[in-house]
């Protein structure tokens, strides 16, 4: 399992011209799932994301977590994170989980993140062509594998 975490001023997901989700200040999480991933991977990554100290304190130092600042989270499935680009110029997605594994784990990740934050988590739509808009704050972008 792999995530790209971005600290954002705001972010949204639009599908077919209709906005599905929008958050204010917080965290956009792009989530990639491999065939070997389990709920234990998701649990570890959720805990890591909500506790990651990437938000500024009063002195402008990244000492606060999403929980500390009461920020929002938007989670977007992105199987392309699992792409292999070692051979040729066309990415291979053999390391991405199929729908039977990925959808339940994506939904589990979102559910556990909502529990950890004590508020709803915005989502995209698994497998949809989505337009993701964001204002990256910092910019702060971190890749985490777990």
PDB file of C-alpha atoms in Angstrom:
ATOM      1  CA  UNK A   1       0.000   0.000   0.000  1.00  0.00           C
ATOM      2  CA  UNK A   2       1.279   3.427  -0.894  1.00  0.00           C
ATOM      3  CA  UNK A   3      -0.015   6.922  -0.239  1.00  0.00           C
ATOM      4  CA  UNK A   4       0.886  10.347  -1.486  1.00  0.00           C
ATOM      5  CA  UNK A   5      -0.069  12.835   1.222  1.00  0.00           C
ATOM      6  CA  UNK A   6      -0.486  16.491   0.321  1.00  0.00           C
ATOM      7  CA  UNK A   7      -1.142  19.264   2.811  1.00  0.00           C
ATOM      8  CA  UNK A   8      -3.815  21.393   1.170  1.00  0.00           C
ATOM      9  CA  UNK A   9      -5.601  24.699   1.640  1.00  0.00           C
ATOM     10  CA  UNK A  10      -8.552  23.016  -0.092  1.00  0.00           C
ATOM     11  CA  UNK A  11      -9.217  20.131  -2.485  1.00  0.00           C
ATOM     12  CA  UNK A  12     -12.098  18.691  -4.474  1.00  0.00           C
ATOM     13  CA  UNK A  13     -13.029  15.786  -6.713  1.00  0.00           C
ATOM     14  CA  UNK A  14     -15.289  16.215  -9.720  1.00  0.00           C
ATOM     15  CA  UNK A  15     -16.680  13.317 -11.766  1.00  0.00           C
ATOM     16  CA  UNK A  16     -18.492  13.912 -15.047  1.00  0.00           C
ATOM     17  CA  UNK A  17     -18.881  17.610 -14.301  1.00  0.00           C
ATOM     18  CA  UNK A  18     -20.426  17.015 -10.857  1.00  0.00           C
ATOM     19  CA  UNK A  19     -18.505  17.736  -7.684  1.00  0.00           C
ATOM     20  CA  UNK A  20     -18.405  14.609  -5.502  1.00  0.00           C
ATOM     21  CA  UNK A  21     -16.340  15.870  -2.560  1.00  0.00           C
ATOM     22  CA  UNK A  22     -14.740  19.053  -1.292  1.00  0.00           C
ATOM     23  CA  UNK A  23     -12.600  19.736   1.764  1.00  0.00           C
ATOM     24  CA  UNK A  24     -11.123  22.832   3.313  1.00  0.00           C
ATOM     25  CA  UNK A  25      -7.694  22.917   4.944  1.00  0.00           C
ATOM     26  CA  UNK A  26      -6.317  19.468   5.589  1.00  0.00           C
ATOM     27  CA  UNK A  27      -4.902  16.526   3.722  1.00  0.00           C
ATOM     28  CA  UNK A  28      -5.401  15.000   0.291  1.00  0.00           C
ATOM     29  CA  UNK A  29      -4.449  11.318   0.269  1.00  0.00           C
ATOM     30  CA  UNK A  30      -3.885   9.486  -3.014  1.00  0.00           C
ATOM     31  CA  UNK A  31      -4.100   5.760  -2.202  1.00  0.00           C
ATOM     32  CA  UNK A  32      -2.545   2.901  -4.168  1.00  0.00           C
ATOM     33  CA  UNK A  33      -3.211  -0.725  -3.207  1.00  0.00           C
ATOM     34  CA  UNK A  34      -1.234  -3.834  -4.148  1.00  0.00           C
ATOM     35  CA  UNK A  35      -2.522  -7.429  -4.289  1.00  0.00           C
ATOM     36  CA  UNK A  36      -0.666  -8.311  -1.063  1.00  0.00           C
ATOM     37  CA  UNK A  37      -2.100  -5.499   1.035  1.00  0.00           C
ATOM     38  CA  UNK A  38      -4.319  -6.186   4.035  1.00  0.00           C
ATOM     39  CA  UNK A  39      -6.370  -4.296   6.600  1.00  0.00           C
ATOM     40  CA  UNK A  40      -3.236  -4.226   8.768  1.00  0.00           C
ATOM     41  CA  UNK A  41      -1.498  -2.146   6.082  1.00  0.00           C
ATOM     42  CA  UNK A  42      -4.477   0.195   5.952  1.00  0.00           C
ATOM     43  CA  UNK A  43      -4.582   0.499   9.762  1.00  0.00           C
ATOM     44  CA  UNK A  44      -0.905   1.446   9.887  1.00  0.00           C
ATOM     45  CA  UNK A  45      -1.232   4.001   7.087  1.00  0.00           C
ATOM     46  CA  UNK A  46      -4.373   5.589   8.526  1.00  0.00           C
ATOM     47  CA  UNK A  47      -2.630   6.013  11.867  1.00  0.00           C
ATOM     48  CA  UNK A  48       0.439   7.432  10.133  1.00  0.00           C
ATOM     49  CA  UNK A  49      -1.603   9.896   8.049  1.00  0.00           C
ATOM     50  CA  UNK A  50      -3.773  11.312  10.822  1.00  0.00           C
ATOM     51  CA  UNK A  51      -0.781  11.670  13.171  1.00  0.00           C
ATOM     52  CA  UNK A  52       1.757  12.932  10.615  1.00  0.00           C
ATOM     53  CA  UNK A  53       3.084  16.242  11.930  1.00  0.00           C
ATOM     54  CA  UNK A  54       2.977  18.360   8.774  1.00  0.00           C
ATOM     55  CA  UNK A  55       0.914  21.306  10.001  1.00  0.00           C
ATOM     56  CA  UNK A  56       2.507  24.449  11.382  1.00  0.00           C
ATOM     57  CA  UNK A  57       2.478  25.475  15.019  1.00  0.00           C
ATOM     58  CA  UNK A  58       2.393  29.130  16.111  1.00  0.00           C
ATOM     59  CA  UNK A  59       6.083  29.477  15.248  1.00  0.00           C
ATOM     60  CA  UNK A  60       5.698  28.110  11.715  1.00  0.00           C
ATOM     61  CA  UNK A  61       7.282  24.738  12.519  1.00  0.00           C
ATOM     62  CA  UNK A  62       5.588  21.531  11.373  1.00  0.00           C
ATOM     63  CA  UNK A  63       4.656  20.199  14.815  1.00  0.00           C
ATOM     64  CA  UNK A  64       0.929  19.541  14.454  1.00  0.00           C
ATOM     65  CA  UNK A  65      -0.991  16.610  12.990  1.00  0.00           C
ATOM     66  CA  UNK A  66      -4.281  16.581  11.138  1.00  0.00           C
ATOM     67  CA  UNK A  67      -5.908  15.590  14.440  1.00  0.00           C
ATOM     68  CA  UNK A  68      -4.260  18.516  16.253  1.00  0.00           C
ATOM     69  CA  UNK A  69      -5.509  21.120  13.769  1.00  0.00           C
ATOM     70  CA  UNK A  70      -8.964  19.590  13.218  1.00  0.00           C
ATOM     71  CA  UNK A  71      -8.283  19.376   9.486  1.00  0.00           C
ATOM     72  CA  UNK A  72     -10.242  17.523   6.862  1.00  0.00           C
ATOM     73  CA  UNK A  73      -9.213  14.558   4.702  1.00  0.00           C
ATOM     74  CA  UNK A  74      -9.988  13.628   1.111  1.00  0.00           C
ATOM     75  CA  UNK A  75      -8.991  10.118  -0.022  1.00  0.00           C
ATOM     76  CA  UNK A  76      -8.759   9.323  -3.727  1.00  0.00           C
ATOM     77  CA  UNK A  77      -8.006   5.821  -5.027  1.00  0.00           C
ATOM     78  CA  UNK A  78      -5.131   5.829  -7.482  1.00  0.00           C
ATOM     79  CA  UNK A  79      -3.989   2.436  -8.751  1.00  0.00           C
ATOM     80  CA  UNK A  80      -1.448   4.231 -10.959  1.00  0.00           C
ATOM     81  CA  UNK A  81       0.697   4.779  -7.839  1.00  0.00           C
ATOM     82  CA  UNK A  82       1.536   1.092  -8.085  1.00  0.00           C
ATOM     83  CA  UNK A  83       2.867   1.420 -11.658  1.00  0.00           C
ATOM     84  CA  UNK A  84       6.184  -0.095 -12.615  1.00  0.00           C
ATOM     85  CA  UNK A  85       8.216   1.962 -15.069  1.00  0.00           C
ATOM     86  CA  UNK A  86      11.436  -0.081 -15.127  1.00  0.00           C
ATOM     87  CA  UNK A  87      10.967  -1.468 -18.632  1.00  0.00           C
ATOM     88  CA  UNK A  88       9.874   0.500 -21.674  1.00  0.00           C
ATOM     89  CA  UNK A  89       7.860   3.680 -21.663  1.00  0.00           C
ATOM     90  CA  UNK A  90       4.394   2.338 -20.917  1.00  0.00           C
ATOM     91  CA  UNK A  91       3.711   1.866 -17.199  1.00  0.00           C
ATOM     92  CA  UNK A  92       2.836  -1.649 -16.082  1.00  0.00           C
ATOM     93  CA  UNK A  93       0.114  -2.078 -13.494  1.00  0.00           C
ATOM     94  CA  UNK A  94       0.848  -5.677 -12.507  1.00  0.00           C
ATOM     95  CA  UNK A  95       1.588  -4.467  -8.960  1.00  0.00           C
ATOM     96  CA  UNK A  96      -1.855  -2.876  -8.544  1.00  0.00           C
ATOM     97  CA  UNK A  97      -4.591  -4.838  -6.810  1.00  0.00           C
ATOM     98  CA  UNK A  98      -7.682  -5.861  -8.752  1.00  0.00           C
ATOM     99  CA  UNK A  99     -11.116  -4.553  -7.835  1.00  0.00           C
ATOM    100  CA  UNK A 100     -11.862  -7.558  -5.592  1.00  0.00           C
ATOM    101  CA  UNK A 101      -9.031  -6.566  -3.230  1.00  0.00           C
ATOM    102  CA  UNK A 102      -8.704  -2.838  -3.852  1.00  0.00           C
ATOM    103  CA  UNK A 103     -12.309  -1.702  -3.424  1.00  0.00           C
ATOM    104  CA  UNK A 104     -12.851  -3.269   0.018  1.00  0.00           C
ATOM    105  CA  UNK A 105      -9.455  -2.004   1.228  1.00  0.00           C
ATOM    106  CA  UNK A 106     -10.115   1.488  -0.108  1.00  0.00           C
ATOM    107  CA  UNK A 107     -13.486   1.561   1.644  1.00  0.00           C
ATOM    108  CA  UNK A 108     -11.890   0.204   4.817  1.00  0.00           C
ATOM    109  CA  UNK A 109      -9.161   2.873   4.715  1.00  0.00           C
ATOM    110  CA  UNK A 110     -11.780   5.632   4.344  1.00  0.00           C
ATOM    111  CA  UNK A 111     -13.928   4.183   7.149  1.00  0.00           C
ATOM    112  CA  UNK A 112     -10.978   3.879   9.548  1.00  0.00           C
ATOM    113  CA  UNK A 113      -9.766   7.390   8.694  1.00  0.00           C
ATOM    114  CA  UNK A 114     -13.236   8.772   9.461  1.00  0.00           C
ATOM    115  CA  UNK A 115     -13.237   6.943  12.809  1.00  0.00           C
ATOM    116  CA  UNK A 116      -9.763   8.235  13.658  1.00  0.00           C
ATOM    117  CA  UNK A 117     -10.687  11.815  12.766  1.00  0.00           C
ATOM    118  CA  UNK A 118     -14.172  11.690  14.271  1.00  0.00           C
ATOM    119  CA  UNK A 119     -15.676  13.213  11.124  1.00  0.00           C
ATOM    120  CA  UNK A 120     -16.582  12.212   7.564  1.00  0.00           C
ATOM    121  CA  UNK A 121     -13.782  11.796   5.027  1.00  0.00           C
ATOM    122  CA  UNK A 122     -14.255  12.992   1.464  1.00  0.00           C
ATOM    123  CA  UNK A 123     -13.792  10.463  -1.317  1.00  0.00           C
ATOM    124  CA  UNK A 124     -13.541  10.060  -5.015  1.00  0.00           C
ATOM    125  CA  UNK A 125     -15.195   7.169  -6.823  1.00  0.00           C
ATOM    126  CA  UNK A 126     -13.221   3.985  -7.319  1.00  0.00           C
ATOM    127  CA  UNK A 127     -12.413   3.414 -10.991  1.00  0.00           C
ATOM    128  CA  UNK A 128     -13.945   6.686 -12.191  1.00  0.00           C
ATOM    129  CA  UNK A 129     -12.260   9.307 -14.343  1.00  0.00           C
ATOM    130  CA  UNK A 130     -11.869  12.032 -11.726  1.00  0.00           C
ATOM    131  CA  UNK A 131     -10.693  15.595 -11.857  1.00  0.00           C
ATOM    132  CA  UNK A 132      -8.868  16.395  -8.635  1.00  0.00           C
ATOM    133  CA  UNK A 133      -8.261  20.042  -7.844  1.00  0.00           C
ATOM    134  CA  UNK A 134      -6.131  21.214  -4.953  1.00  0.00           C
ATOM    135  CA  UNK A 135      -4.090  24.033  -3.588  1.00  0.00           C
ATOM    136  CA  UNK A 136      -1.023  22.368  -2.096  1.00  0.00           C
ATOM    137  CA  UNK A 137      -0.026  24.240   1.048  1.00  0.00           C
ATOM    138  CA  UNK A 138       3.728  24.659   1.338  1.00  0.00           C
ATOM    139  CA  UNK A 139       4.048  22.733  -0.883  1.00  0.00           C
ATOM    140  CA  UNK A 140       4.068  19.711   1.397  1.00  0.00           C
ATOM    141  CA  UNK A 141       3.939  16.348  -0.383  1.00  0.00           C
ATOM    142  CA  UNK A 142       5.070  13.081   1.237  1.00  0.00           C
ATOM    143  CA  UNK A 143       5.086   9.523  -0.107  1.00  0.00           C
ATOM    144  CA  UNK A 144       4.558   6.763   2.462  1.00  0.00           C
ATOM    145  CA  UNK A 145       4.635   3.008   1.883  1.00  0.00           C
ATOM    146  CA  UNK A 146       3.286   0.613   4.425  1.00  0.00           C
TER     147      UNK A 146
END
